[in-house]
Short mmCIF file of C-alpha atoms in Angstrom, two decimals:
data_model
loop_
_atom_site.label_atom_id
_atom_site.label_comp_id
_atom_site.label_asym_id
_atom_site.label_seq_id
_atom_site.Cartn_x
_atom_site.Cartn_y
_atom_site.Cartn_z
CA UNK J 1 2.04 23.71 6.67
CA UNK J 2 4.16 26.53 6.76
CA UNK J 3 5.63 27.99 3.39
CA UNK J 4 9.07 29.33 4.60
CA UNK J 5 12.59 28.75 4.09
CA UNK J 6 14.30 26.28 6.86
CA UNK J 7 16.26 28.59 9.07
CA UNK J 8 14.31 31.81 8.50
CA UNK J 9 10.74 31.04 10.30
CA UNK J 10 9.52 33.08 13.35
CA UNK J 11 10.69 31.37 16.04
CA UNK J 12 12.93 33.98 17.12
CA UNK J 13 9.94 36.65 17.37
CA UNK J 14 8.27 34.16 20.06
CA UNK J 15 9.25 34.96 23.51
CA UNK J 16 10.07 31.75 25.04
CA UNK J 17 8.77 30.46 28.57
CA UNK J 18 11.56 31.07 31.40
CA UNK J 19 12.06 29.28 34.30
CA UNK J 20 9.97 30.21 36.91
CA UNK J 21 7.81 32.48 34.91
CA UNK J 22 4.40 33.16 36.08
CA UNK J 23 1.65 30.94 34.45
CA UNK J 24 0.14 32.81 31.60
CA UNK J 25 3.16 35.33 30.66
CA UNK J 26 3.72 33.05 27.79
CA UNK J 27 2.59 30.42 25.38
CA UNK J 28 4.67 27.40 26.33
CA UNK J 29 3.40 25.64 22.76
CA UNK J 30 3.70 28.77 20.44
CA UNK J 31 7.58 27.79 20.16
CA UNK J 32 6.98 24.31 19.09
CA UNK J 33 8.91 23.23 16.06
CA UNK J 34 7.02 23.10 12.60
CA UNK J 35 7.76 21.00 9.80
CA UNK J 36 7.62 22.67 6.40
CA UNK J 37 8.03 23.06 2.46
CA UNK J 38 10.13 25.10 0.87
CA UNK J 39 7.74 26.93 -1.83
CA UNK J 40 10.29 29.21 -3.45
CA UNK J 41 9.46 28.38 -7.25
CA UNK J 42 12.96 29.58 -7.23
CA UNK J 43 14.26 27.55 -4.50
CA UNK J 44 16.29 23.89 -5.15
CA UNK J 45 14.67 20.53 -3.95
CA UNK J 46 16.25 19.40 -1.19
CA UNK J 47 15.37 15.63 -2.19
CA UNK J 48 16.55 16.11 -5.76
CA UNK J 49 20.14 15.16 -4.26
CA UNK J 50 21.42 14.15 -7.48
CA UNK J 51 20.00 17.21 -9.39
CA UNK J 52 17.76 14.97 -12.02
CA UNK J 53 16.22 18.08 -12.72
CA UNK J 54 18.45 19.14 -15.02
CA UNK J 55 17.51 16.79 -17.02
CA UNK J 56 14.58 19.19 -18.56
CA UNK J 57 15.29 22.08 -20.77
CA UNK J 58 15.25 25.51 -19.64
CA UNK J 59 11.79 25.96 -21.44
CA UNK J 60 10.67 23.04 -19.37
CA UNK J 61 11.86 24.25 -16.16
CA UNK J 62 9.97 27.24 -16.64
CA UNK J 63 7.12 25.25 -16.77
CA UNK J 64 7.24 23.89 -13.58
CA UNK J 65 8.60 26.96 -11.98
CA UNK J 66 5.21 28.44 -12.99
CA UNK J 67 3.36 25.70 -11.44
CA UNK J 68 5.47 25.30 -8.49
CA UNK J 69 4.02 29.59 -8.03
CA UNK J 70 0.60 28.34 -7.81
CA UNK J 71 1.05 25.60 -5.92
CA UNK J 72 2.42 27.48 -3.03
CA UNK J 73 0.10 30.21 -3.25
CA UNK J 74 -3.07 28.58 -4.50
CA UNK J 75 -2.89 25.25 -3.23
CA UNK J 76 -0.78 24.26 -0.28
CA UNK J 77 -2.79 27.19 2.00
CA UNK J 78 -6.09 25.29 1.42
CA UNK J 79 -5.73 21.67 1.29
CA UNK J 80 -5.12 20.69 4.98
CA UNK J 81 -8.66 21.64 5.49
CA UNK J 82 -10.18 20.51 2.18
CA UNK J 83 -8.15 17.06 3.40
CA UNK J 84 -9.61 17.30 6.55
CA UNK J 85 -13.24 18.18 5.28
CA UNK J 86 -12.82 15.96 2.42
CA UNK J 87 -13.71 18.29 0.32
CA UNK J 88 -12.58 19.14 -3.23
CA UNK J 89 -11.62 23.17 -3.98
CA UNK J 90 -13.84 23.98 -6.89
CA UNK J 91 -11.18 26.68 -7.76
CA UNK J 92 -8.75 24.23 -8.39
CA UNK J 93 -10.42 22.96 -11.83
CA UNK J 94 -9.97 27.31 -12.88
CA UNK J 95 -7.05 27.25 -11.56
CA UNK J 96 -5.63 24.19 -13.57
CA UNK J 97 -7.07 25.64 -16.66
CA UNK J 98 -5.31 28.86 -16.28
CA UNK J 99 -1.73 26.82 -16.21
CA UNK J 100 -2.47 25.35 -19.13
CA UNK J 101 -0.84 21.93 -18.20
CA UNK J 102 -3.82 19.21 -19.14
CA UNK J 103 -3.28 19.20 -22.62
CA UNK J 104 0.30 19.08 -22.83
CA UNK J 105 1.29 15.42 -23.76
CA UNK J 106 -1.10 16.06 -26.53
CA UNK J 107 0.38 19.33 -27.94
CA UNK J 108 -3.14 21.34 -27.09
CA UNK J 109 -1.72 23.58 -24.90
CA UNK J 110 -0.53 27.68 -25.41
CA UNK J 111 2.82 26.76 -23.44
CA UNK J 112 3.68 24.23 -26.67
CA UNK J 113 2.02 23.06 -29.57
CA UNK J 114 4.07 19.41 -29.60
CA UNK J 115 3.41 16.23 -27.06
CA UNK J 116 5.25 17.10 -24.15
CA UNK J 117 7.97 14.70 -23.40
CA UNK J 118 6.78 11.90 -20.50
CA UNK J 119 10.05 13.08 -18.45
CA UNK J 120 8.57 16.91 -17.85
CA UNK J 121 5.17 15.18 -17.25
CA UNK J 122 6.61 12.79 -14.49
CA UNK J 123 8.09 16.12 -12.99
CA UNK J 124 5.08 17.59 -13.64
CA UNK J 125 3.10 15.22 -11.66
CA UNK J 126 5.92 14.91 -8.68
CA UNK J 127 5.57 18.59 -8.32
CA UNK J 128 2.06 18.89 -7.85
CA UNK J 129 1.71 15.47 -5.32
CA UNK J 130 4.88 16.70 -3.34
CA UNK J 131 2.40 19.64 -2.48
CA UNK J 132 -1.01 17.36 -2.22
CA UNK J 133 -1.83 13.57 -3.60
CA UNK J 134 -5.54 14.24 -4.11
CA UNK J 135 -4.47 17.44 -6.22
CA UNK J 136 -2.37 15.26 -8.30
CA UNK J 137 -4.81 12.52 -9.05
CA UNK J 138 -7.30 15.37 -9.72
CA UNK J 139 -5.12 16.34 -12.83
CA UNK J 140 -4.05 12.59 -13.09
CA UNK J 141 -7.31 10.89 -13.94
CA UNK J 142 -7.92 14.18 -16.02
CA UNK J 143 -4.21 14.84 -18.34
CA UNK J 144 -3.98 10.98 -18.31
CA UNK J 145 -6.22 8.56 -17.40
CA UNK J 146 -9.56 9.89 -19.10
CA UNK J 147 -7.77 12.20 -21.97
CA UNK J 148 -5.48 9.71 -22.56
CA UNK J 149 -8.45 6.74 -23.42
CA UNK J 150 -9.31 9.40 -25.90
CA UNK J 151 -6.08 10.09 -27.65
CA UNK J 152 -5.10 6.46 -27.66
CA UNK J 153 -8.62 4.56 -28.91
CA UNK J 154 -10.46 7.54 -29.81
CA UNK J 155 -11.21 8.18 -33.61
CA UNK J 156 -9.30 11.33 -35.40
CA UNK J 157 -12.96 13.12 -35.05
CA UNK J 158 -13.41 12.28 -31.85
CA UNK J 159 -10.07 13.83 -30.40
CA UNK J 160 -11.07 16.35 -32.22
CA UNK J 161 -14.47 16.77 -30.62
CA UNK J 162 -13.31 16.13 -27.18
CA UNK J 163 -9.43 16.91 -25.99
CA UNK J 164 -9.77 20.20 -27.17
CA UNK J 165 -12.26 21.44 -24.10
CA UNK J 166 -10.58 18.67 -21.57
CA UNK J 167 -7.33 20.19 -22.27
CA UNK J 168 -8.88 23.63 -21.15
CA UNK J 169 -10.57 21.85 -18.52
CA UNK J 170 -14.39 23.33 -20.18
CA UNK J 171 -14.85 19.64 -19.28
CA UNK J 172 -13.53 17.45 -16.58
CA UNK J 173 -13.41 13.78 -17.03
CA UNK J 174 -13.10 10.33 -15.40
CA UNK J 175 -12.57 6.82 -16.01
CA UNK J 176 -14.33 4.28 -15.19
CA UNK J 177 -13.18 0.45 -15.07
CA UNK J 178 -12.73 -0.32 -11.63
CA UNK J 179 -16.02 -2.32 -10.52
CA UNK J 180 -17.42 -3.00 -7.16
CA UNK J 181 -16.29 -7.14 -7.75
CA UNK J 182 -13.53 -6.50 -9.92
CA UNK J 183 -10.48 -4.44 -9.36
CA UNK J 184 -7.06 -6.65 -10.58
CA UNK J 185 -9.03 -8.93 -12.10
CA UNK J 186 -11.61 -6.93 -13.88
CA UNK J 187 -10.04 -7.81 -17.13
CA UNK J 188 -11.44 -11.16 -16.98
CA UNK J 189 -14.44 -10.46 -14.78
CA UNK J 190 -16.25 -6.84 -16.12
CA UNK J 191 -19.39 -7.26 -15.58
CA UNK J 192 -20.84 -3.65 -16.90
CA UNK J 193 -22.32 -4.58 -20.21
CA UNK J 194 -22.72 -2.97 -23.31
CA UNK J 195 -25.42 -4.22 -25.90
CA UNK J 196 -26.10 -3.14 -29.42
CA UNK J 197 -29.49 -1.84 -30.38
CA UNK J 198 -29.64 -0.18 -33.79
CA UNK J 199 -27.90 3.22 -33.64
CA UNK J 200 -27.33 3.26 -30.24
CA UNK J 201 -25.86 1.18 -26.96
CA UNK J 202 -27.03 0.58 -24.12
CA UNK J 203 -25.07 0.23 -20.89
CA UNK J 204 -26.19 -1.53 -17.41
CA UNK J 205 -23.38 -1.75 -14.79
CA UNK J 206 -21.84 -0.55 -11.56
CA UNK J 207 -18.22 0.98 -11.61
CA UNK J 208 -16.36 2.39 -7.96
CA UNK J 209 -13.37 3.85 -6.84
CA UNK J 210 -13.96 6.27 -9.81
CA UNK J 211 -11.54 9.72 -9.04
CA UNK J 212 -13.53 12.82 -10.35
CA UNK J 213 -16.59 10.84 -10.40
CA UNK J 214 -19.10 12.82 -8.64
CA UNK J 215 -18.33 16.06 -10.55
CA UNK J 216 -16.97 15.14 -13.73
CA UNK J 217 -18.89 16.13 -17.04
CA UNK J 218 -17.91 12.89 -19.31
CA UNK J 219 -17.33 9.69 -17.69
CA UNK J 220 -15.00 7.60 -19.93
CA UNK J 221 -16.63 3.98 -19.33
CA UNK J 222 -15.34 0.68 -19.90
CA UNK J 223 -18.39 -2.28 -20.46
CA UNK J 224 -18.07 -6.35 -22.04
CA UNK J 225 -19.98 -7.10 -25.58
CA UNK J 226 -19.42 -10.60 -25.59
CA UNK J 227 -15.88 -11.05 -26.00
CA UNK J 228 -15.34 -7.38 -26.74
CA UNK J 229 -14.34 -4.29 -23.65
CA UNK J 230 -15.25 -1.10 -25.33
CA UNK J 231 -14.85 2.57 -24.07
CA UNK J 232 -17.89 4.63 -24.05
CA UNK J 233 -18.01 8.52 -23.70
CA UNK J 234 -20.78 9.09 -21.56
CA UNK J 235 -22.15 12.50 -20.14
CA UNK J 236 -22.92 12.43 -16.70
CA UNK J 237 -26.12 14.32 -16.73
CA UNK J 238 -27.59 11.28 -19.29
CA UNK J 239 -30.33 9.42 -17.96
CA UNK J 240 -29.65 6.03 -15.71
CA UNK J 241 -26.32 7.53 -14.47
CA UNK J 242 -26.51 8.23 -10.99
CA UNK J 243 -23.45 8.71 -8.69
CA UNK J 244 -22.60 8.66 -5.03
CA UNK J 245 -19.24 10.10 -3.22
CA UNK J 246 -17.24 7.62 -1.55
CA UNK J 247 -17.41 8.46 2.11
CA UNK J 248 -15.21 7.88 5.19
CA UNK J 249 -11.90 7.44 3.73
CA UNK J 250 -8.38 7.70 5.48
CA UNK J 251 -6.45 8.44 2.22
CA UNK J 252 -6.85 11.00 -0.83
CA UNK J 253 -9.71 12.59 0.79
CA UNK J 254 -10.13 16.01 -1.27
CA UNK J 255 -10.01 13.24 -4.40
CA UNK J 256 -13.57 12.75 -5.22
CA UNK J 257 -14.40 9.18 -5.64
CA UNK J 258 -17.28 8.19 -6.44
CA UNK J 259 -19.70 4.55 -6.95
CA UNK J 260 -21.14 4.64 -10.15
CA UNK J 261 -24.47 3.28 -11.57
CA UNK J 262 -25.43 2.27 -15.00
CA UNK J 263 -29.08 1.56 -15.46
CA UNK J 264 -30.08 1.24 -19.16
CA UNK J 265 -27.64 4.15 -20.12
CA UNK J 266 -28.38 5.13 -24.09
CA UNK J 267 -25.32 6.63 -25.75
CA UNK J 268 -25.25 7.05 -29.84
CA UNK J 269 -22.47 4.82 -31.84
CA UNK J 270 -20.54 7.60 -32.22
CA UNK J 271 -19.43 7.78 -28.72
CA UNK J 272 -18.31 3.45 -28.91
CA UNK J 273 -14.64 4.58 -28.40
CA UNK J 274 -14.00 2.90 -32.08
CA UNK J 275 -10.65 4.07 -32.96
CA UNK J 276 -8.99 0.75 -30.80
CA UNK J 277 -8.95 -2.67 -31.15
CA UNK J 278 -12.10 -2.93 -29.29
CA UNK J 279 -9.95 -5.61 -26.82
CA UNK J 280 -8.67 -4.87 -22.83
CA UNK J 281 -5.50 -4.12 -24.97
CA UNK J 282 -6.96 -1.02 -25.17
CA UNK J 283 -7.74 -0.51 -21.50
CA UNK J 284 -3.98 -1.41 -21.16
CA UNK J 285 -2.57 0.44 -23.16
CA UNK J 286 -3.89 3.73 -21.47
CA UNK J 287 -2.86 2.36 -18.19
CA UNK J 288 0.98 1.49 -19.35
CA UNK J 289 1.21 5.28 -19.47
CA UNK J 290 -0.70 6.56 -16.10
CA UNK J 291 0.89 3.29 -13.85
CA UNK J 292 4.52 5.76 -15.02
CA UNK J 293 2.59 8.70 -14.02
CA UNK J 294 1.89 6.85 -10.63
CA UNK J 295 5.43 5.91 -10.30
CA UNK J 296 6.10 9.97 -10.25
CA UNK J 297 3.66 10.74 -7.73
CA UNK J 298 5.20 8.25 -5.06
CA UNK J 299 8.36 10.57 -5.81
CA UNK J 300 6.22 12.98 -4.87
CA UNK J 301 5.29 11.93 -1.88
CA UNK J 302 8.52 11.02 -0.75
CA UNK J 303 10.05 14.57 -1.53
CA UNK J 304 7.65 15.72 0.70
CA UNK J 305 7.95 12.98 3.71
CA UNK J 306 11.60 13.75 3.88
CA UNK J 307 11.66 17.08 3.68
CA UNK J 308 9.10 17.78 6.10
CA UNK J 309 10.94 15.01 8.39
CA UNK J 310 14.43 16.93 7.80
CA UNK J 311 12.92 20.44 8.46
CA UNK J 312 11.50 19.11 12.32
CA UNK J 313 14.62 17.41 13.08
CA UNK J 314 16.47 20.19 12.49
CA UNK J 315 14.13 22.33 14.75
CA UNK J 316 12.85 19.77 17.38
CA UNK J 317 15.61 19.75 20.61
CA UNK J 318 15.49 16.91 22.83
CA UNK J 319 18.83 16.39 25.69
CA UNK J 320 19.37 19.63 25.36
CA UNK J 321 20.49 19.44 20.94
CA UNK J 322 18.57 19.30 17.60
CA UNK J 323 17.22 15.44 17.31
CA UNK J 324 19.17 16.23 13.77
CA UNK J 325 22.42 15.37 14.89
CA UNK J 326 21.08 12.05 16.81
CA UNK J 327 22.73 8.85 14.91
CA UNK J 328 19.42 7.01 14.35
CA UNK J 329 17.63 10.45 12.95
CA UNK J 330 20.15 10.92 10.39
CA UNK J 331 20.05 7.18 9.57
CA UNK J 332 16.59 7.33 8.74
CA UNK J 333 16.69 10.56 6.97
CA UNK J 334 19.76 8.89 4.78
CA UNK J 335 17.09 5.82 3.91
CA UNK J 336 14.42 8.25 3.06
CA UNK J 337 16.76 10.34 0.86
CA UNK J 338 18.32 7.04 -0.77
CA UNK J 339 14.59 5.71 -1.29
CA UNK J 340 13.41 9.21 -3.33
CA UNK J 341 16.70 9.19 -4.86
CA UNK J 342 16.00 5.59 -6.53
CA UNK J 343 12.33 6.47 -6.91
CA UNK J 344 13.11 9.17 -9.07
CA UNK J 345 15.53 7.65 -11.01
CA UNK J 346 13.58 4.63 -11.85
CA UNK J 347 10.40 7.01 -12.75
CA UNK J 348 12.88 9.25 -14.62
CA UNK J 349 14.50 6.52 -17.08
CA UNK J 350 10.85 4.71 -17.86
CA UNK J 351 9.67 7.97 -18.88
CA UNK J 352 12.68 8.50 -20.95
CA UNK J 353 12.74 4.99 -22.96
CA UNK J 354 8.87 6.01 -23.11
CA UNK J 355 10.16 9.03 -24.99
CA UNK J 356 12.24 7.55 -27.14
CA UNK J 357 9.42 4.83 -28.84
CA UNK J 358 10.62 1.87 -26.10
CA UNK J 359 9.37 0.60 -22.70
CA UNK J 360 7.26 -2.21 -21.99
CA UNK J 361 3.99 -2.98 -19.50
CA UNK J 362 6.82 -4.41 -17.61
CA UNK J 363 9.28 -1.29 -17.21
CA UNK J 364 6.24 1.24 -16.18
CA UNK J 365 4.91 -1.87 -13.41
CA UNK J 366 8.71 -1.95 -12.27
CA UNK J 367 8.62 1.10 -11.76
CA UNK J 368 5.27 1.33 -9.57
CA UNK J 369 5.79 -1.04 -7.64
CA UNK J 370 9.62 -0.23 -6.82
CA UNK J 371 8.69 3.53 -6.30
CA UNK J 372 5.55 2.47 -4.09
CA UNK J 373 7.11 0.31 -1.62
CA UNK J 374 9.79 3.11 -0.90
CA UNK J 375 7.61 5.44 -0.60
CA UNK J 376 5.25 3.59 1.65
CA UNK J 377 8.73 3.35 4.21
CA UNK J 378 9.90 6.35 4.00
CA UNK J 379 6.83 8.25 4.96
CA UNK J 380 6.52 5.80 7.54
CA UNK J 381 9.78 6.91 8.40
CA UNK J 382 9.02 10.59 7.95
CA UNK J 383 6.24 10.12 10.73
CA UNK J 384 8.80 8.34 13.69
CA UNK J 385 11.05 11.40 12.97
CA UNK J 386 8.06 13.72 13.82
CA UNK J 387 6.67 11.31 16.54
CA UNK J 388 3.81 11.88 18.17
CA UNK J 389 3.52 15.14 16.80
CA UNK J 390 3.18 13.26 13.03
CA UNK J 391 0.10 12.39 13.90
CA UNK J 392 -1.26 16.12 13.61
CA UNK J 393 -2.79 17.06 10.18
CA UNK J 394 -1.26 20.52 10.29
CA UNK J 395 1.98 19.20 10.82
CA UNK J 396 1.89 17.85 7.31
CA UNK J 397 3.51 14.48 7.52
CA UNK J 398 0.07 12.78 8.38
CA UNK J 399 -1.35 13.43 5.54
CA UNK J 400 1.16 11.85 3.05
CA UNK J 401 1.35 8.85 5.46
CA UNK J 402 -2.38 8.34 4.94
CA UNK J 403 -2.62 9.17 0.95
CA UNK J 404 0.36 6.82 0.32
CA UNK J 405 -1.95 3.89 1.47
CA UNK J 406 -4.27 4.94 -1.63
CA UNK J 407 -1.06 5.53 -3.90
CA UNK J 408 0.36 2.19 -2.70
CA UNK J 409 -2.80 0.23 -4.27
CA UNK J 410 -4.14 2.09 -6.98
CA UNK J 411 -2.67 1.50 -10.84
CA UNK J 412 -1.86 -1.91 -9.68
CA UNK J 413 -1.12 -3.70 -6.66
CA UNK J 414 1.69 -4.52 -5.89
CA UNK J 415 1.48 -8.12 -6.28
CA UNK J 416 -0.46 -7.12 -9.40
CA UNK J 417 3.24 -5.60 -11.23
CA UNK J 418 5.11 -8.08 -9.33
CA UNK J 419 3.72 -10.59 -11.76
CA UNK J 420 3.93 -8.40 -15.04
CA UNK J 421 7.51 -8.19 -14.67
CA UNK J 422 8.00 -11.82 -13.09
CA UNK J 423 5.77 -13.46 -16.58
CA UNK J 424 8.53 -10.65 -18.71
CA UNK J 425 12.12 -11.68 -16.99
CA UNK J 426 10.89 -15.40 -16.77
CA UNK J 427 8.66 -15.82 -19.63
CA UNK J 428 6.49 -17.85 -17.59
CA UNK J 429 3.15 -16.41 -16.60
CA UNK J 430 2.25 -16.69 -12.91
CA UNK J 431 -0.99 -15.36 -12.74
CA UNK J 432 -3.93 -17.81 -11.28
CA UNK J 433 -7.35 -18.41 -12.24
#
């Protein structure tokens, strides 16, 4: 997509076709309109219509002002072809290291030496999926889903041993609890195993669906001891893991997911995640905080959607005017805007009563599942506005309408947080077995 500034692209440098012009004196489809980000670290969101970023400090803001730099020069050049190779760019995991962001909500980072509050985190995340999903579930799965097992059932010692070299990215993890027969229900139904044998466990299982699984160096896996789910710290090199990418996918296809396999897989007691309660309490526990984080990256995806959608109408002519001033465009555009608008706040208050010590399985699944179902129609929106031309990759829009499908199911369906909050407001539990 092009990185410019919506009234200042080169249009006016392209000599347009004339009537009657001899064939080949011009390029009648080097004029065509282009939808686009604006880049500008500098630059306001247009989506951010009711400027909720100032609710971050000026130290914050300069935060994401860095990382808005590299995403515009680092990352939104390359991933329309990593997308469309399905590919992940390996200079993405130096370039994350270099910002210094993965260790933040655990104070291990050079930019701050306390947790960083969940509100700059949700920007955080918003920024980096407004650019590209699969980039955002990259640092996702690392900053939160498999660094944030550690902080929350690890032992002191092993935080210690661990965060420290995740937060510089010296090693990428993942997380593994999603299981070939068991997604929603895999709290009832694991069935990787983990038995006891002297000093050491051993683990037999499948897990899929894992992000970062086919390059990651420690795969943070979840396994049943009886009536126990315990969290394992397994390298990915050890003997009887084996993984295979996930191939053929329509959404999040620079994330790197990957079916794993367990066969006899001998880890040492110290790596029993034995800091929890050695329940799926601890499972949820980690995924009260990432299912906010997911609720960010559907803002995300909807900053995108309707600015690329704004940015074409304003450019694309049809009777003879800009399709922008056309009664139904502008309707639409007004939905998408009022959908990121309530997205964001939504994702911006759960983080804050996060922040302040409050907030509840409930409030974070609200907030998916509210911020998921708005995004999933306004990027369908997004793509009528472009029309047929939204179905091109490098026109942007496609993309985000394909990666919200992923977004849409993944930390809970939505029928899935539908029932958390139902079983809270009604104090009767809906959920069948």
């Amino acid at each position: 997509m092009a990185v410019t500034t919506p009234g200042t692209d080169d249009r006016s440098a392209i000599a347009p076709a004339t009537a009657g012009a001899p064939t080949g004196t011009a390029d009648p489809f080097a004029d065509l309109p282009r939808p686009h980000l604006e880049l500008d670290p500098d630059a306001p969101h247009l989506a951010d219509f009711y400027s909720y970023g100032e609710l971050l400090t000026d130290d914050e803001r300069a935060i994401l002002r860095r990382l808005r730099g590299y995403l515009a020069s680092d990352v939104a050049p390359v991933v329309d072809a990593a997308w469309e190779a399905a590919e992940f760019p390996e200079q993405f995991r130096r370039g994350f290291a270099e910002l210094d962001l993965a260790g933040l909500p655990y104070g291990l980072s050079k930019l701050s030496d306390q947790p960083a509050r969940r509100v700059l985190m949700g920007f955080v995340h918003a920024e980096i999926a407004r650019v590209d999903a699969s980039t955002n579930s990259f640092f996702g799965v690392q900053s939160g889903l498999a660094m944030g097992s550690i902080d929350a059932c690890g032992t002191p010692e092993q935080r210690e041993r661990w965060l420290p070299p995740m937060a510089r990215l010296d090693l990428v993890g993942a997380f593994g609890l999603t299981e070939p027969h068991g997604g929603s229900d895999v709290a009832g139904g694991m069935e990787t195993t983990a038995r006891r044998e002297g000093d050491e466990w051993v683990i037999d299982g499948h897990k899929r669906w894992i992000g970062n699984g086919t390059f990651a160096d420690v795969l943070v896996i979840w396994a049943r001891d009886g009536e126990a789910v315990r969290g394992f710290v397994v390298d990915r090199d050890t003997p009887g893991v084996s993984t295979a990418k996930i191939e053929g996918k329509t959404a999040l296809r620079i994330t790197q997911n990957a079916d794993i396999t367990l066969d006899g897989v001998r880890v040492p007691e110290d790596r029993r995640l034995s800091g929890g309660q050695g329940t799926f309490a601890d499972t949820g526990g980690v995924l009260r905080r990432t299912r906010g984080n997911a609720s960010w990256a559907c803002v995300g995806v909807q900053m995108a959607a309707y600015e690329l959608a704004l940015t074409y109408a304003q450019q694309r002519e049809q009777f003879g005017r800009p399709i922008a001033g056309f009664q139904m465009i502008q309707d639409a555009l007004v939905q998408m805007l009022g959908n990121t608008t309530a997205s964001l706040g939504m994702a911006a208050r759960n983080a804050q009563l996060i922040d302040g010590g409050g907030g509840s399985d409930a409030h974070s699944a609200l907030a998916k599942q509210f911020c998921a179902d708005r995004m999933r129609e306004s990027v369908a929106l997004g793509r009528q506005i472009v029309g047929g031309n939204g179905t091109i990759l490098a026109n942007g829009i496609a993309r985000y309408f394909n990666d919200a499908e992923a977004l849409y199911s993944y930390e809970g369906t939505r029928e899935m947080n539908t029932l958390i909050v139902g079983k809270k407001i009604t104090g009767h539990s809906a959920f069948v077995r």
